[in-house]
XYZ file of C-alpha atoms in Angstrom:
723
model
C 0.814 -119.904 -57.970
C 0.032 -118.906 -54.356
C -2.585 -116.397 -55.319
C -4.068 -118.896 -57.698
C -4.282 -121.555 -55.132
C -5.998 -119.216 -52.585
C -8.509 -118.201 -55.166
C -9.328 -121.824 -55.942
C -9.792 -122.620 -52.274
C -12.048 -119.647 -51.841
C -14.118 -120.984 -54.726
C -14.262 -124.480 -53.210
C -15.431 -123.043 -49.925
C -18.206 -121.138 -51.546
C -16.657 -117.687 -51.185
C -17.010 -117.059 -54.915
C -20.228 -118.362 -56.284
C -20.175 -120.497 -59.319
C -21.096 -118.266 -62.247
C -20.655 -115.128 -60.203
C -19.397 -111.721 -61.320
C -15.764 -112.794 -60.919
C -14.530 -115.521 -63.254
C -13.449 -118.746 -61.524
C -10.190 -119.169 -63.405
C -9.184 -119.145 -67.010
C -8.726 -120.056 -69.704
C -10.968 -123.090 -69.535
C -8.913 -125.762 -71.481
C -12.020 -127.942 -71.971
C -13.407 -125.552 -74.478
C -12.259 -126.753 -77.826
C -11.343 -130.170 -76.490
C -13.337 -133.319 -77.067
C -15.011 -135.740 -74.558
C -15.993 -139.271 -74.017
C -17.198 -141.452 -71.236
C -18.451 -144.743 -69.823
C -22.182 -144.262 -70.783
C -24.807 -141.475 -71.208
C -28.347 -141.119 -69.979
C -31.181 -140.464 -72.293
C -31.101 -136.909 -73.647
C -27.590 -136.223 -72.526
C -24.186 -136.241 -74.331
C -20.566 -136.248 -73.428
C -20.102 -132.853 -75.276
C -22.541 -131.224 -73.000
C -20.017 -131.354 -70.247
C -17.456 -129.258 -72.054
C -19.554 -126.803 -74.120
C -19.322 -123.806 -71.632
C -23.108 -123.976 -71.228
C -24.367 -124.833 -67.661
C -27.930 -125.383 -69.022
C -26.785 -128.664 -70.724
C -25.284 -131.709 -69.091
C -24.045 -135.273 -69.129
C -25.198 -138.026 -66.884
C -24.364 -141.711 -66.886
C -26.991 -144.432 -67.399
C -26.808 -145.258 -63.674
C -25.499 -143.923 -60.399
C -21.766 -144.233 -61.433
C -19.808 -143.433 -64.566
C -16.941 -141.667 -66.147
C -16.669 -138.467 -68.074
C -13.345 -137.572 -69.775
C -11.718 -134.447 -71.399
C -9.226 -135.223 -74.079
C -6.825 -133.184 -76.212
C -4.814 -133.903 -79.414
C -1.612 -132.767 -77.787
C -0.391 -132.991 -74.116
C -1.720 -130.285 -71.873
C -0.472 -129.280 -68.425
C -3.325 -129.119 -66.035
C -3.443 -128.443 -62.249
C -7.168 -127.859 -61.522
C -10.569 -128.923 -62.604
C -14.098 -127.637 -61.730
C -17.152 -129.916 -61.689
C -20.432 -128.172 -61.902
C -23.713 -130.091 -61.496
C -26.837 -129.159 -63.409
C -29.024 -126.526 -61.779
C -31.834 -128.173 -59.746
C -29.793 -131.477 -59.498
C -27.023 -130.384 -57.233
C -25.722 -132.555 -54.374
C -26.065 -135.816 -56.157
C -22.344 -136.602 -56.734
C -20.874 -138.421 -53.792
C -17.525 -140.129 -53.958
C -15.216 -139.571 -57.021
C -11.693 -139.742 -58.209
C -9.727 -137.820 -60.859
C -7.429 -139.990 -63.024
C -4.640 -139.448 -65.595
C -6.059 -141.758 -68.252
C -2.524 -142.329 -69.864
C -0.793 -143.447 -66.731
C -3.701 -144.554 -64.474
C -2.319 -142.218 -61.776
C -4.988 -140.975 -59.293
C -4.649 -137.262 -59.141
C -7.257 -136.540 -56.572
C -10.223 -138.061 -54.627
C -13.054 -136.598 -52.756
C -16.805 -136.171 -52.609
C -19.255 -133.560 -54.005
C -18.813 -131.207 -56.936
C -16.735 -128.093 -56.862
C -13.094 -127.176 -57.580
C -10.320 -129.788 -57.555
C -6.704 -128.675 -57.161
C -3.831 -131.145 -57.744
C -0.043 -131.119 -58.604
C 0.586 -129.996 -62.249
C 0.554 -132.933 -64.694
C 0.971 -133.153 -68.443
C -1.549 -135.437 -70.072
C -3.829 -135.933 -73.031
C -6.837 -137.262 -71.307
C -8.330 -136.554 -67.892
C -10.971 -138.880 -66.256
C -13.538 -137.793 -63.732
C -14.890 -141.071 -62.293
C -18.083 -140.886 -60.188
C -17.928 -143.813 -57.692
C -21.134 -143.278 -55.908
C -24.112 -140.924 -56.056
C -27.375 -139.908 -54.600
C -29.642 -140.805 -57.529
C -28.409 -140.182 -61.100
C -25.628 -137.584 -61.042
C -25.128 -134.889 -63.616
C -22.009 -132.902 -64.790
C -23.086 -129.692 -66.493
C -19.447 -128.492 -66.888
C -16.091 -130.341 -66.477
C -13.726 -127.413 -66.648
C -9.924 -127.763 -66.745
C -7.199 -125.231 -66.015
C -3.427 -124.852 -66.534
C -0.774 -123.739 -64.080
C 0.295 -120.127 -64.206
C -2.713 -118.321 -62.800
C -6.028 -117.070 -64.154
C -6.350 -115.247 -67.395
C -8.492 -112.626 -65.594
C -7.185 -112.553 -61.957
C -9.476 -111.582 -59.180
C -8.244 -107.991 -59.151
C -9.145 -107.275 -62.764
C -12.464 -109.051 -63.457
C -14.824 -107.882 -66.227
C -17.952 -106.099 -64.838
C -21.519 -106.430 -66.215
C -23.689 -103.407 -65.180
C -27.436 -104.147 -65.852
C -30.527 -101.867 -65.468
C -34.143 -102.707 -66.218
C -37.475 -100.874 -66.527
C -41.041 -102.023 -67.344
C -42.942 -100.756 -70.280
C -46.427 -102.135 -70.228
C -46.006 -105.974 -70.295
C -42.330 -105.749 -71.367
C -39.205 -105.654 -69.408
C -36.641 -103.474 -71.107
C -33.071 -104.517 -70.233
C -29.866 -102.494 -70.821
C -26.338 -103.334 -69.914
C -22.747 -102.493 -70.396
C -19.599 -104.669 -70.060
C -16.351 -103.309 -68.661
C -13.016 -105.044 -69.290
C -13.486 -106.542 -72.747
C -15.731 -107.478 -75.622
C -17.977 -110.547 -75.003
C -18.155 -113.382 -77.528
C -21.489 -114.540 -76.139
C -24.296 -112.964 -74.044
C -27.199 -114.568 -72.269
C -30.228 -113.242 -70.323
C -31.767 -115.102 -67.395
C -35.062 -114.523 -65.589
C -36.595 -115.634 -62.343
C -39.358 -114.621 -59.850
C -36.740 -114.220 -57.064
C -33.091 -113.176 -56.678
C -31.894 -116.753 -56.100
C -30.232 -117.911 -59.336
C -31.131 -121.544 -58.657
C -33.891 -122.609 -61.033
C -33.812 -119.426 -63.145
C -34.873 -119.640 -66.824
C -32.615 -118.839 -69.742
C -34.730 -116.527 -71.841
C -32.206 -115.403 -74.562
C -28.889 -116.645 -75.797
C -26.346 -115.127 -78.202
C -27.836 -111.743 -77.759
C -26.323 -109.034 -79.937
C -25.670 -105.580 -78.438
C -26.443 -104.227 -75.009
C -30.204 -104.456 -74.776
C -33.046 -107.013 -74.650
C -36.870 -106.710 -74.428
C -38.680 -109.541 -72.599
C -42.272 -109.202 -73.804
C -45.665 -110.644 -72.771
C -45.144 -110.697 -68.959
C -47.868 -111.158 -66.378
C -48.085 -108.594 -63.647
C -45.463 -109.210 -60.971
C -41.854 -108.772 -60.052
C -39.185 -110.500 -62.079
C -35.363 -110.727 -61.470
C -32.884 -110.662 -64.353
C -29.253 -111.526 -64.847
C -27.026 -110.935 -67.940
C -24.163 -113.381 -68.243
C -21.326 -112.770 -70.766
C -18.493 -115.028 -71.878
C -15.091 -114.033 -73.186
C -13.068 -115.745 -75.907
C -11.796 -118.363 -73.575
C -15.190 -119.254 -72.222
C -14.706 -117.541 -68.927
C -18.102 -116.241 -67.654
C -19.035 -113.032 -65.971
C -22.485 -111.985 -64.569
C -24.300 -109.012 -63.510
C -25.895 -108.769 -60.032
C -29.711 -109.606 -60.237
C -31.917 -106.626 -61.141
C -35.611 -106.477 -60.277
C -38.346 -105.063 -62.454
C -42.053 -104.961 -61.733
C -44.924 -105.253 -64.243
C -47.827 -103.446 -62.729
C -51.381 -104.892 -62.694
C -53.390 -103.794 -65.533
C -50.436 -103.888 -67.852
C -51.956 -106.980 -69.455
C -49.104 -109.459 -69.587
C -50.419 -111.476 -72.571
C -53.803 -109.749 -72.173
C -55.808 -108.708 -69.275
C -59.363 -109.780 -68.345
C -61.962 -109.433 -71.097
C -64.824 -106.989 -71.071
C -67.098 -109.649 -69.695
C -70.518 -111.045 -70.564
C -74.009 -110.430 -69.197
C -74.743 -111.835 -65.685
C -77.642 -113.950 -66.932
C -75.473 -115.419 -69.659
C -72.689 -116.310 -67.181
C -75.334 -117.948 -64.825
C -76.685 -120.066 -67.658
C -73.219 -121.217 -68.707
C -71.837 -121.874 -65.228
C -74.826 -123.410 -63.442
C -74.957 -127.162 -64.121
C -78.479 -127.440 -62.711
C -79.811 -124.821 -64.989
C -80.515 -126.471 -68.342
C -80.257 -124.563 -71.613
C -83.899 -123.387 -71.574
C -84.304 -122.683 -67.949
C -82.879 -119.259 -67.643
C -85.536 -116.797 -66.279
C -83.868 -113.996 -68.372
C -82.791 -115.670 -71.652
C -86.000 -117.094 -72.869
C -85.789 -117.153 -76.602
C -83.623 -119.078 -78.997
C -82.088 -115.854 -80.207
C -81.099 -114.758 -76.681
C -79.694 -118.070 -75.726
C -77.681 -118.358 -78.858
C -76.359 -114.855 -78.560
C -75.163 -115.753 -75.059
C -73.452 -118.894 -76.318
C -71.872 -116.842 -79.208
C -70.788 -113.857 -77.035
C -69.209 -116.001 -74.475
C -67.247 -118.148 -76.966
C -65.874 -115.104 -78.731
C -64.590 -114.878 -82.319
C -61.760 -116.556 -84.119
C -58.619 -114.632 -85.197
C -56.699 -115.130 -88.384
C -58.024 -116.609 -91.667
C -61.330 -117.845 -90.108
C -62.200 -114.516 -88.524
C -65.637 -114.215 -90.303
C -67.013 -117.288 -88.742
C -70.124 -116.896 -86.561
C -71.537 -120.510 -86.914
C -75.122 -120.912 -85.902
C -75.497 -117.358 -84.662
C -77.301 -114.804 -86.782
C -76.782 -111.413 -85.198
C -79.900 -109.899 -87.115
C -82.167 -112.594 -85.769
C -83.449 -116.027 -86.656
C -80.922 -118.227 -84.781
C -82.290 -121.713 -83.770
C -81.197 -123.430 -80.583
C -81.161 -127.311 -80.836
C -80.789 -129.248 -77.567
C -79.722 -132.868 -78.035
C -81.296 -135.132 -75.581
C -80.540 -138.715 -74.594
C -83.913 -139.686 -72.981
C -86.362 -139.821 -75.861
C -87.270 -142.262 -78.601
C -84.891 -140.604 -81.121
C -81.245 -141.356 -80.638
C -78.762 -138.544 -80.030
C -76.988 -139.397 -83.278
C -80.207 -139.108 -85.303
C -80.997 -135.710 -83.694
C -77.524 -134.436 -84.472
C -77.916 -135.707 -88.113
C -81.045 -133.794 -88.578
C -79.679 -130.596 -86.873
C -76.564 -130.444 -89.102
C -78.618 -130.979 -92.272
C -80.025 -127.460 -92.773
C -78.577 -124.132 -93.720
C -80.783 -122.268 -91.205
C -78.546 -120.763 -88.493
C -78.487 -123.602 -85.926
C -76.588 -123.729 -82.587
C -76.403 -127.293 -81.221
C -75.872 -128.031 -77.514
C -76.309 -131.035 -75.399
C -78.876 -131.465 -72.593
C -76.978 -130.871 -69.248
C -78.838 -133.406 -67.246
C -78.996 -136.180 -70.003
C -75.183 -135.769 -70.609
C -73.942 -135.167 -67.102
C -72.515 -138.638 -66.902
C -69.854 -139.763 -69.508
C -71.781 -140.639 -72.613
C -70.531 -142.019 -75.949
C -71.970 -140.714 -79.138
C -71.129 -142.630 -82.389
C -72.340 -141.013 -85.570
C -71.673 -144.298 -87.337
C -74.606 -145.661 -85.468
C -77.033 -143.923 -87.891
C -76.030 -146.647 -90.399
C -76.785 -149.643 -88.207
C -80.084 -150.394 -89.832
C -78.163 -150.991 -93.074
C -78.161 -154.778 -93.934
C -74.749 -154.495 -95.455
C -73.338 -153.039 -92.318
C -74.891 -155.738 -90.101
C -73.572 -158.430 -92.493
C -70.070 -157.115 -92.114
C -70.478 -157.547 -88.382
C -71.474 -161.204 -88.863
C -75.200 -160.739 -89.077
C -75.266 -158.556 -85.996
C -78.466 -157.074 -84.649
C -78.966 -153.339 -84.804
C -78.387 -153.272 -81.012
C -75.145 -155.052 -81.355
C -74.082 -152.643 -84.060
C -74.814 -149.587 -81.890
C -72.965 -151.109 -78.871
C -69.575 -152.551 -79.845
C -69.088 -153.870 -76.376
C -72.308 -155.921 -76.571
C -71.205 -157.239 -80.001
C -67.803 -158.300 -78.562
C -69.374 -159.887 -75.361
C -71.786 -161.968 -77.527
C -68.962 -163.243 -79.649
C -66.288 -163.833 -77.054
C -63.976 -161.091 -78.131
C -61.899 -159.950 -75.211
C -62.179 -156.388 -73.997
C -58.652 -155.438 -74.918
C -59.199 -156.419 -78.526
C -62.863 -155.290 -78.835
C -62.499 -151.875 -80.448
C -59.820 -152.964 -82.878
C -61.732 -155.974 -83.922
C -65.075 -154.218 -84.279
C -64.092 -150.923 -85.919
C -60.664 -151.663 -87.546
C -61.240 -155.266 -88.781
C -64.987 -155.785 -89.341
C -65.876 -152.144 -90.370
C -62.675 -151.465 -92.366
C -64.557 -151.607 -95.624
C -64.910 -148.758 -98.094
C -68.246 -150.089 -99.429
C -70.047 -149.477 -96.118
C -71.413 -146.079 -97.350
C -73.977 -145.896 -94.526
C -71.029 -145.448 -91.985
C -69.199 -142.667 -93.713
C -68.951 -139.088 -92.259
C -72.120 -137.127 -92.090
C -72.052 -133.744 -93.715
C -72.458 -130.423 -91.809
C -74.286 -127.735 -93.737
C -73.812 -124.034 -93.504
C -74.422 -121.800 -90.464
C -73.988 -124.394 -87.851
C -72.308 -124.685 -84.472
C -71.693 -127.953 -82.612
C -71.068 -126.859 -78.984
C -70.206 -129.329 -76.312
C -70.051 -127.047 -73.307
C -71.820 -128.201 -70.245
C -71.983 -131.772 -71.454
C -69.837 -134.966 -70.682
C -70.245 -136.381 -74.119
C -67.554 -137.839 -76.448
C -67.719 -138.770 -80.148
C -66.119 -142.161 -80.786
C -64.486 -143.548 -83.882
C -65.506 -140.752 -86.311
C -66.878 -137.292 -86.583
C -68.092 -134.968 -89.290
C -67.222 -133.544 -92.757
C -67.804 -129.915 -93.548
C -68.711 -129.874 -97.200
C -68.240 -132.703 -99.675
C -66.021 -133.681 -102.617
C -65.554 -136.388 -105.227
C -62.365 -137.233 -107.114
C -60.686 -134.021 -105.994
C -63.605 -131.653 -106.993
C -66.141 -130.024 -104.624
C -69.667 -131.487 -104.753
C -70.922 -129.296 -101.807
C -69.344 -126.188 -100.263
C -70.451 -125.425 -96.738
C -69.677 -122.006 -95.118
C -69.714 -120.684 -91.550
C -69.233 -123.640 -89.143
C -68.005 -123.794 -85.591
C -66.994 -127.004 -83.898
C -66.125 -126.299 -80.269
C -65.745 -127.907 -76.855
C -66.191 -131.470 -78.043
C -64.161 -134.547 -77.250
C -63.324 -136.812 -80.135
C -61.926 -140.206 -79.160
C -60.508 -142.639 -81.871
C -60.110 -146.397 -81.675
C -56.427 -146.665 -82.621
C -54.049 -145.696 -85.385
C -55.198 -147.768 -88.269
C -53.497 -146.006 -91.078
C -55.565 -145.261 -94.193
C -58.690 -146.948 -92.769
C -61.121 -147.589 -95.616
C -63.942 -145.646 -94.099
C -61.522 -142.560 -93.732
C -62.864 -141.869 -90.216
C -61.709 -138.317 -89.729
C -62.886 -136.349 -86.778
C -63.440 -132.949 -88.496
C -62.830 -132.824 -92.164
C -63.189 -129.453 -94.008
C -63.441 -130.140 -97.847
C -65.249 -129.128 -100.959
C -64.019 -125.548 -100.975
C -65.909 -125.002 -97.755
C -64.837 -121.850 -95.916
C -65.179 -119.693 -92.783
C -64.588 -122.537 -90.283
C -63.587 -122.454 -86.674
C -62.327 -125.540 -84.836
C -61.826 -124.376 -81.319
C -61.060 -125.843 -77.894
C -61.757 -129.446 -78.710
C -59.911 -132.458 -77.449
C -58.848 -135.195 -79.852
C -57.509 -138.462 -78.485
C -55.995 -141.523 -80.306
C -57.713 -140.501 -83.498
C -57.205 -142.566 -86.591
C -56.316 -140.889 -89.912
C -56.690 -137.277 -88.694
C -58.007 -134.855 -86.196
C -58.775 -131.929 -88.508
C -58.058 -132.493 -92.263
C -58.397 -129.764 -94.766
C -59.019 -130.979 -98.229
C -60.151 -130.080 -101.719
C -59.671 -126.267 -101.550
C -61.293 -125.626 -98.170
C -60.145 -122.166 -96.986
C -60.376 -119.478 -94.327
C -60.063 -121.816 -91.406
C -58.937 -121.167 -87.819
C -57.872 -123.910 -85.565
C -57.354 -122.734 -81.975
C -56.951 -123.862 -78.481
C -57.444 -127.546 -79.159
C -55.684 -130.425 -77.415
C -54.376 -133.339 -79.388
C -53.463 -136.359 -77.213
C -51.621 -139.247 -78.792
C -52.838 -138.314 -82.241
C -50.490 -139.887 -84.799
C -51.382 -137.711 -87.672
C -52.999 -134.418 -87.070
C -54.005 -132.713 -90.321
C -53.644 -133.035 -94.073
C -53.822 -129.691 -95.781
C -54.481 -130.981 -99.307
C -54.780 -134.692 -99.956
C -53.071 -135.084 -103.335
C -50.340 -133.344 -105.275
C -52.597 -133.318 -108.217
C -55.353 -131.184 -106.714
C -54.715 -127.756 -108.001
C -57.675 -126.432 -106.099
C -55.677 -126.845 -102.796
C -53.780 -123.589 -103.715
C -56.691 -121.728 -102.092
C -56.263 -123.379 -98.754
C -55.740 -120.877 -95.928
C -55.497 -121.789 -92.333
C -54.532 -120.211 -89.042
C -53.352 -122.747 -86.317
C -52.621 -121.227 -82.955
C -52.373 -121.903 -79.210
C -52.971 -125.677 -79.668
C -51.417 -128.323 -77.430
C -50.000 -131.470 -79.120
C -49.015 -134.207 -76.746
C -47.394 -137.574 -77.304
C -47.110 -139.213 -73.899
C -43.763 -140.646 -72.590
C -45.012 -144.196 -72.710
C -45.407 -144.141 -76.520
C -42.633 -141.653 -77.388
C -40.556 -144.258 -79.149
C -43.457 -146.413 -80.501
C -43.263 -147.090 -84.187
C -46.787 -145.649 -84.778
C -45.451 -142.263 -83.843
C -42.122 -142.337 -85.838
C -43.546 -141.188 -89.155
C -44.644 -137.757 -90.383
C -47.002 -136.163 -87.778
C -48.817 -133.898 -90.200
C -49.047 -130.633 -88.243
C -49.746 -130.014 -91.075
C -48.835 -131.913 -94.311
C -49.435 -128.882 -96.498
C -49.789 -128.983 -100.352
C -50.074 -125.810 -102.337
C -51.912 -123.624 -99.821
C -50.867 -121.278 -97.066
C -50.852 -122.031 -93.335
C -49.748 -119.878 -90.320
C -48.769 -121.754 -87.102
C -48.032 -119.626 -84.012
C -47.947 -120.013 -80.281
C -48.569 -123.821 -80.335
C -47.035 -126.110 -77.753
C -45.794 -129.654 -78.537
C -44.695 -132.214 -76.073
C -43.132 -135.600 -77.258
C -42.858 -134.731 -80.931
C -39.317 -136.112 -81.836
C -39.176 -135.640 -85.653
C -41.040 -134.573 -88.797
C -43.677 -132.406 -87.285
C -44.688 -131.030 -90.676
C -44.256 -131.287 -94.347
C -44.544 -128.664 -97.077
C -45.067 -129.729 -100.657
C -46.081 -128.678 -104.127
C -45.476 -124.981 -103.648
C -47.105 -124.740 -100.204
C -46.208 -121.744 -97.943
C -45.925 -122.156 -94.123
C -45.024 -119.765 -91.428
C -44.051 -121.354 -88.125
C -43.683 -118.547 -85.543
C -43.080 -118.618 -81.733
C -43.900 -122.344 -81.262
C -42.513 -124.193 -78.317
C -41.518 -127.934 -78.619
C -40.717 -129.796 -75.381
C -39.306 -133.340 -75.232
C -38.393 -135.360 -72.140
C -34.674 -135.432 -71.682
C -35.010 -139.051 -70.477
C -36.710 -140.785 -73.399
C -36.966 -144.293 -74.854
C -35.143 -143.309 -78.105
C -32.085 -141.793 -76.441
C -32.711 -138.664 -78.503
C -31.018 -135.434 -77.632
C -31.400 -131.716 -78.489
C -29.146 -131.963 -81.613
C -31.345 -134.842 -82.998
C -34.552 -132.764 -82.606
C -33.059 -129.561 -84.067
C -31.955 -131.597 -87.094
C -35.211 -133.618 -87.602
C -38.261 -131.730 -86.420
C -38.779 -129.263 -89.334
C -36.806 -130.677 -92.277
C -39.355 -131.836 -94.720
C -39.665 -128.948 -97.289
C -39.896 -130.165 -100.839
C -39.724 -128.823 -104.430
C -40.660 -125.024 -104.814
C -42.308 -124.871 -101.294
C -41.516 -122.307 -98.614
C -41.101 -122.586 -94.863
C -40.242 -119.737 -92.560
C -39.435 -120.575 -88.894
C -38.879 -117.748 -86.525
C -38.925 -117.492 -82.677
C -39.544 -121.288 -82.299
C -37.366 -123.471 -80.118
C -37.097 -127.100 -78.888
C -36.142 -127.632 -75.211
C -35.470 -130.466 -72.777
C -38.265 -131.072 -70.338
C -39.165 -133.339 -67.552
C -42.155 -135.668 -67.287
C -44.236 -132.735 -66.010
C -43.586 -130.921 -69.270
C -41.448 -128.380 -67.465
C -38.510 -127.005 -69.586
C -34.883 -126.998 -68.478
C -31.575 -126.290 -70.240
C -30.744 -124.091 -73.132
C -33.218 -123.939 -75.947
C -32.503 -125.460 -79.421
C -32.974 -122.760 -82.032
C -35.200 -123.995 -84.926
C -34.848 -120.884 -87.065
C -34.747 -121.622 -90.851
C -35.986 -120.163 -94.000
C -36.680 -122.015 -97.232
C -38.128 -120.423 -100.323
C -40.530 -117.496 -100.153
C -43.262 -117.200 -97.423
C -45.605 -114.222 -97.300
C -46.213 -112.150 -94.127
C -49.290 -113.863 -92.895
C -50.188 -111.099 -90.434
C -50.526 -108.720 -93.350
C -53.515 -110.799 -94.538
C -55.472 -110.584 -91.304
C -58.242 -108.284 -90.302
C -57.796 -105.427 -87.777
C -59.550 -107.103 -84.865
C -57.274 -110.081 -85.205
C -54.191 -107.896 -85.251
C -55.282 -105.969 -82.244
C -55.940 -109.216 -80.190
C -52.613 -110.723 -81.279
C -50.693 -107.564 -80.485
C -51.916 -107.985 -76.804
C -51.669 -111.747 -76.592
C -48.978 -113.039 -78.777
C -46.342 -114.732 -76.486
C -42.626 -115.677 -76.945
C -41.883 -119.437 -77.091
C -41.274 -119.935 -73.348
C -42.875 -121.549 -70.263
C -45.380 -118.723 -69.923
C -46.720 -119.688 -73.377
C -46.726 -123.295 -72.217
C -48.628 -122.718 -69.031
C -51.191 -120.499 -70.833
C -51.843 -123.322 -73.434
C -51.852 -126.109 -70.719
C -54.709 -124.256 -68.985
C -56.831 -123.300 -72.041
C -56.354 -126.032 -74.666
C -59.056 -128.706 -75.192
C -62.609 -129.251 -73.967
C -63.191 -127.694 -70.594
C -60.131 -125.471 -70.792
C -60.139 -122.057 -69.205
C -61.571 -119.274 -71.485
C -58.767 -117.764 -73.602
C -58.307 -114.296 -75.155
C -60.540 -114.668 -77.968
C -63.557 -114.394 -75.662
C -64.673 -111.402 -73.642
C -65.218 -113.723 -70.811
C -61.511 -114.511 -70.447
C -60.101 -114.020 -66.925
C -56.932 -112.772 -68.459
C -53.352 -113.937 -68.813
C -52.205 -113.731 -65.205
C -55.232 -115.647 -63.766
C -54.956 -118.339 -66.478
C -51.251 -118.911 -65.922
C -51.771 -118.962 -62.190
C -54.377 -121.724 -62.594
C -52.319 -123.785 -65.036
C -52.049 -127.534 -64.316
C -48.607 -128.870 -63.191
C -48.033 -130.654 -66.536
C -49.423 -131.566 -69.793
C -49.513 -135.457 -70.073
């Protein structure tokens, strides 16, 4: 008893660090017990406080509250340990410890730590927080019996860790002395202070682990092991250095010509003003070289660049007699290799482009708008002003009420023909309401098959989430057995039915480094169960950022299937994508579809309007697999995050396998495989930072381009969050 008390006192005074090499005391009676409390904050649960995992926690809904441990039979207890969540220490102020059965106050005090009291037999022990600095957290509410520790200070387990660097990978090896662990964890940080460290692996089997895809720099690792009673032991921190030039998710690219870089990066130099690049072919080659090439199923796509010659550059202007929309319509209407850009001067200021405007001379369209003039049709704000429609209701009234008519054929999506690139670099233009279709179909059969199209660095802005709008205003629709398509580094915001649908047997498509912001439904991959042609759909979807902002997390519009994707019959490969604010039903696989979902990271705010927690998300995110379809989920996790999209806590493992899914990588070309070998990342915050920095219009140049600055530079320049 005396030795035990001295040890507990040493812990309370900080002489033995929480989670240090020596166990605090054992066995922890809270493991295997149950818990309840007075209230719980969003994203937390009572069980988190007794699960032996310091990366999860309970918090009350306010600054005060109760958390209780309870047993089916009476237990003798004489000590408790309260641990706060990492990064949220110091919030607990006054507290008291109470025997729930008798109401006896066993101890009072302030702050977290070890609490010793006279032995008492009870069924339920209450820890009551009476005051706090902000919202308090309890990561662990441990309880211990009289009689001394299971592993006294003189005989602790030892964890001996060593680490070496091999390229961009930290190779860890360790041994455990004193017993056989029931659970092993690996932590990483950029310094030797354990506060704020990241859990990179849990339930590790064996005595080794490889942490891959690291940027150059020095990293510190810990291995934490637990015995059968939940008592934890840790290694000392061990440093390992990844040398510059090792890559770390890919080093800088081989570069592009100086004249090309000057043309791309000089706002005052318009597209035909380079003193060196003076022909269409030279300028288009610059644009193509700097963009790079897709990986995966769409790898053959070159768009409007013909390497052998004959490429045409079309510069869209906003200062002549012909509207930008009409110029674009003419440019996309030919199979001649055509690379479309936007005049840097004319589109320096924010400018709306509405492809629907090409139909504003149609009498039927103007009648639908109440006999509007052509000018009112082209400017929905003018139309609203002239009719007394308030600004807040203008878009919805104009586009989703008056123009929600399937007979208005003049407003339907214009078709992009073969060998075309629509490139929004250097311009501040945005497409509103609707975009383009690549190919055409009728009643589930192709009527025009387009090939070799790139849509890149454009911004597409919808006008709300009108489900099944009668004009079907997709932003980019690939259809009609069209193929060799690259949808890259675009931004999609508040779009209607879809951002990038794939229909009627379109195939060999790569969707990469796009940002989808408050998009309700991202992408059909097959529009009907009856379309057997959709069995030929193949898509690679990688390094995209899907964001649903906190303010609409619980809105009913976002509570249905999110279609990333809704796949029928075909094959789709999703890897290294990052999601924020996706709470359930990310995807659906039907009618024999095959989908591989690998190393994707899903983040949700632990404080959310639905009160969801990690268990909810693990159960609901990837559950929709039907009939004979197949889904393979590997390396993908969901994690708690804060409002800045920064992860915390232990990941929720999404691994599952339903049906048969082919090895998608076995279907890729050699160049794709080489790039992916250097740049594929595990689903952790390094992936998130890389995607935050590169996804969407105006993002930094990613690894598919020779102009990339490399992984380390990109991660260093990443924004602080994703909302």
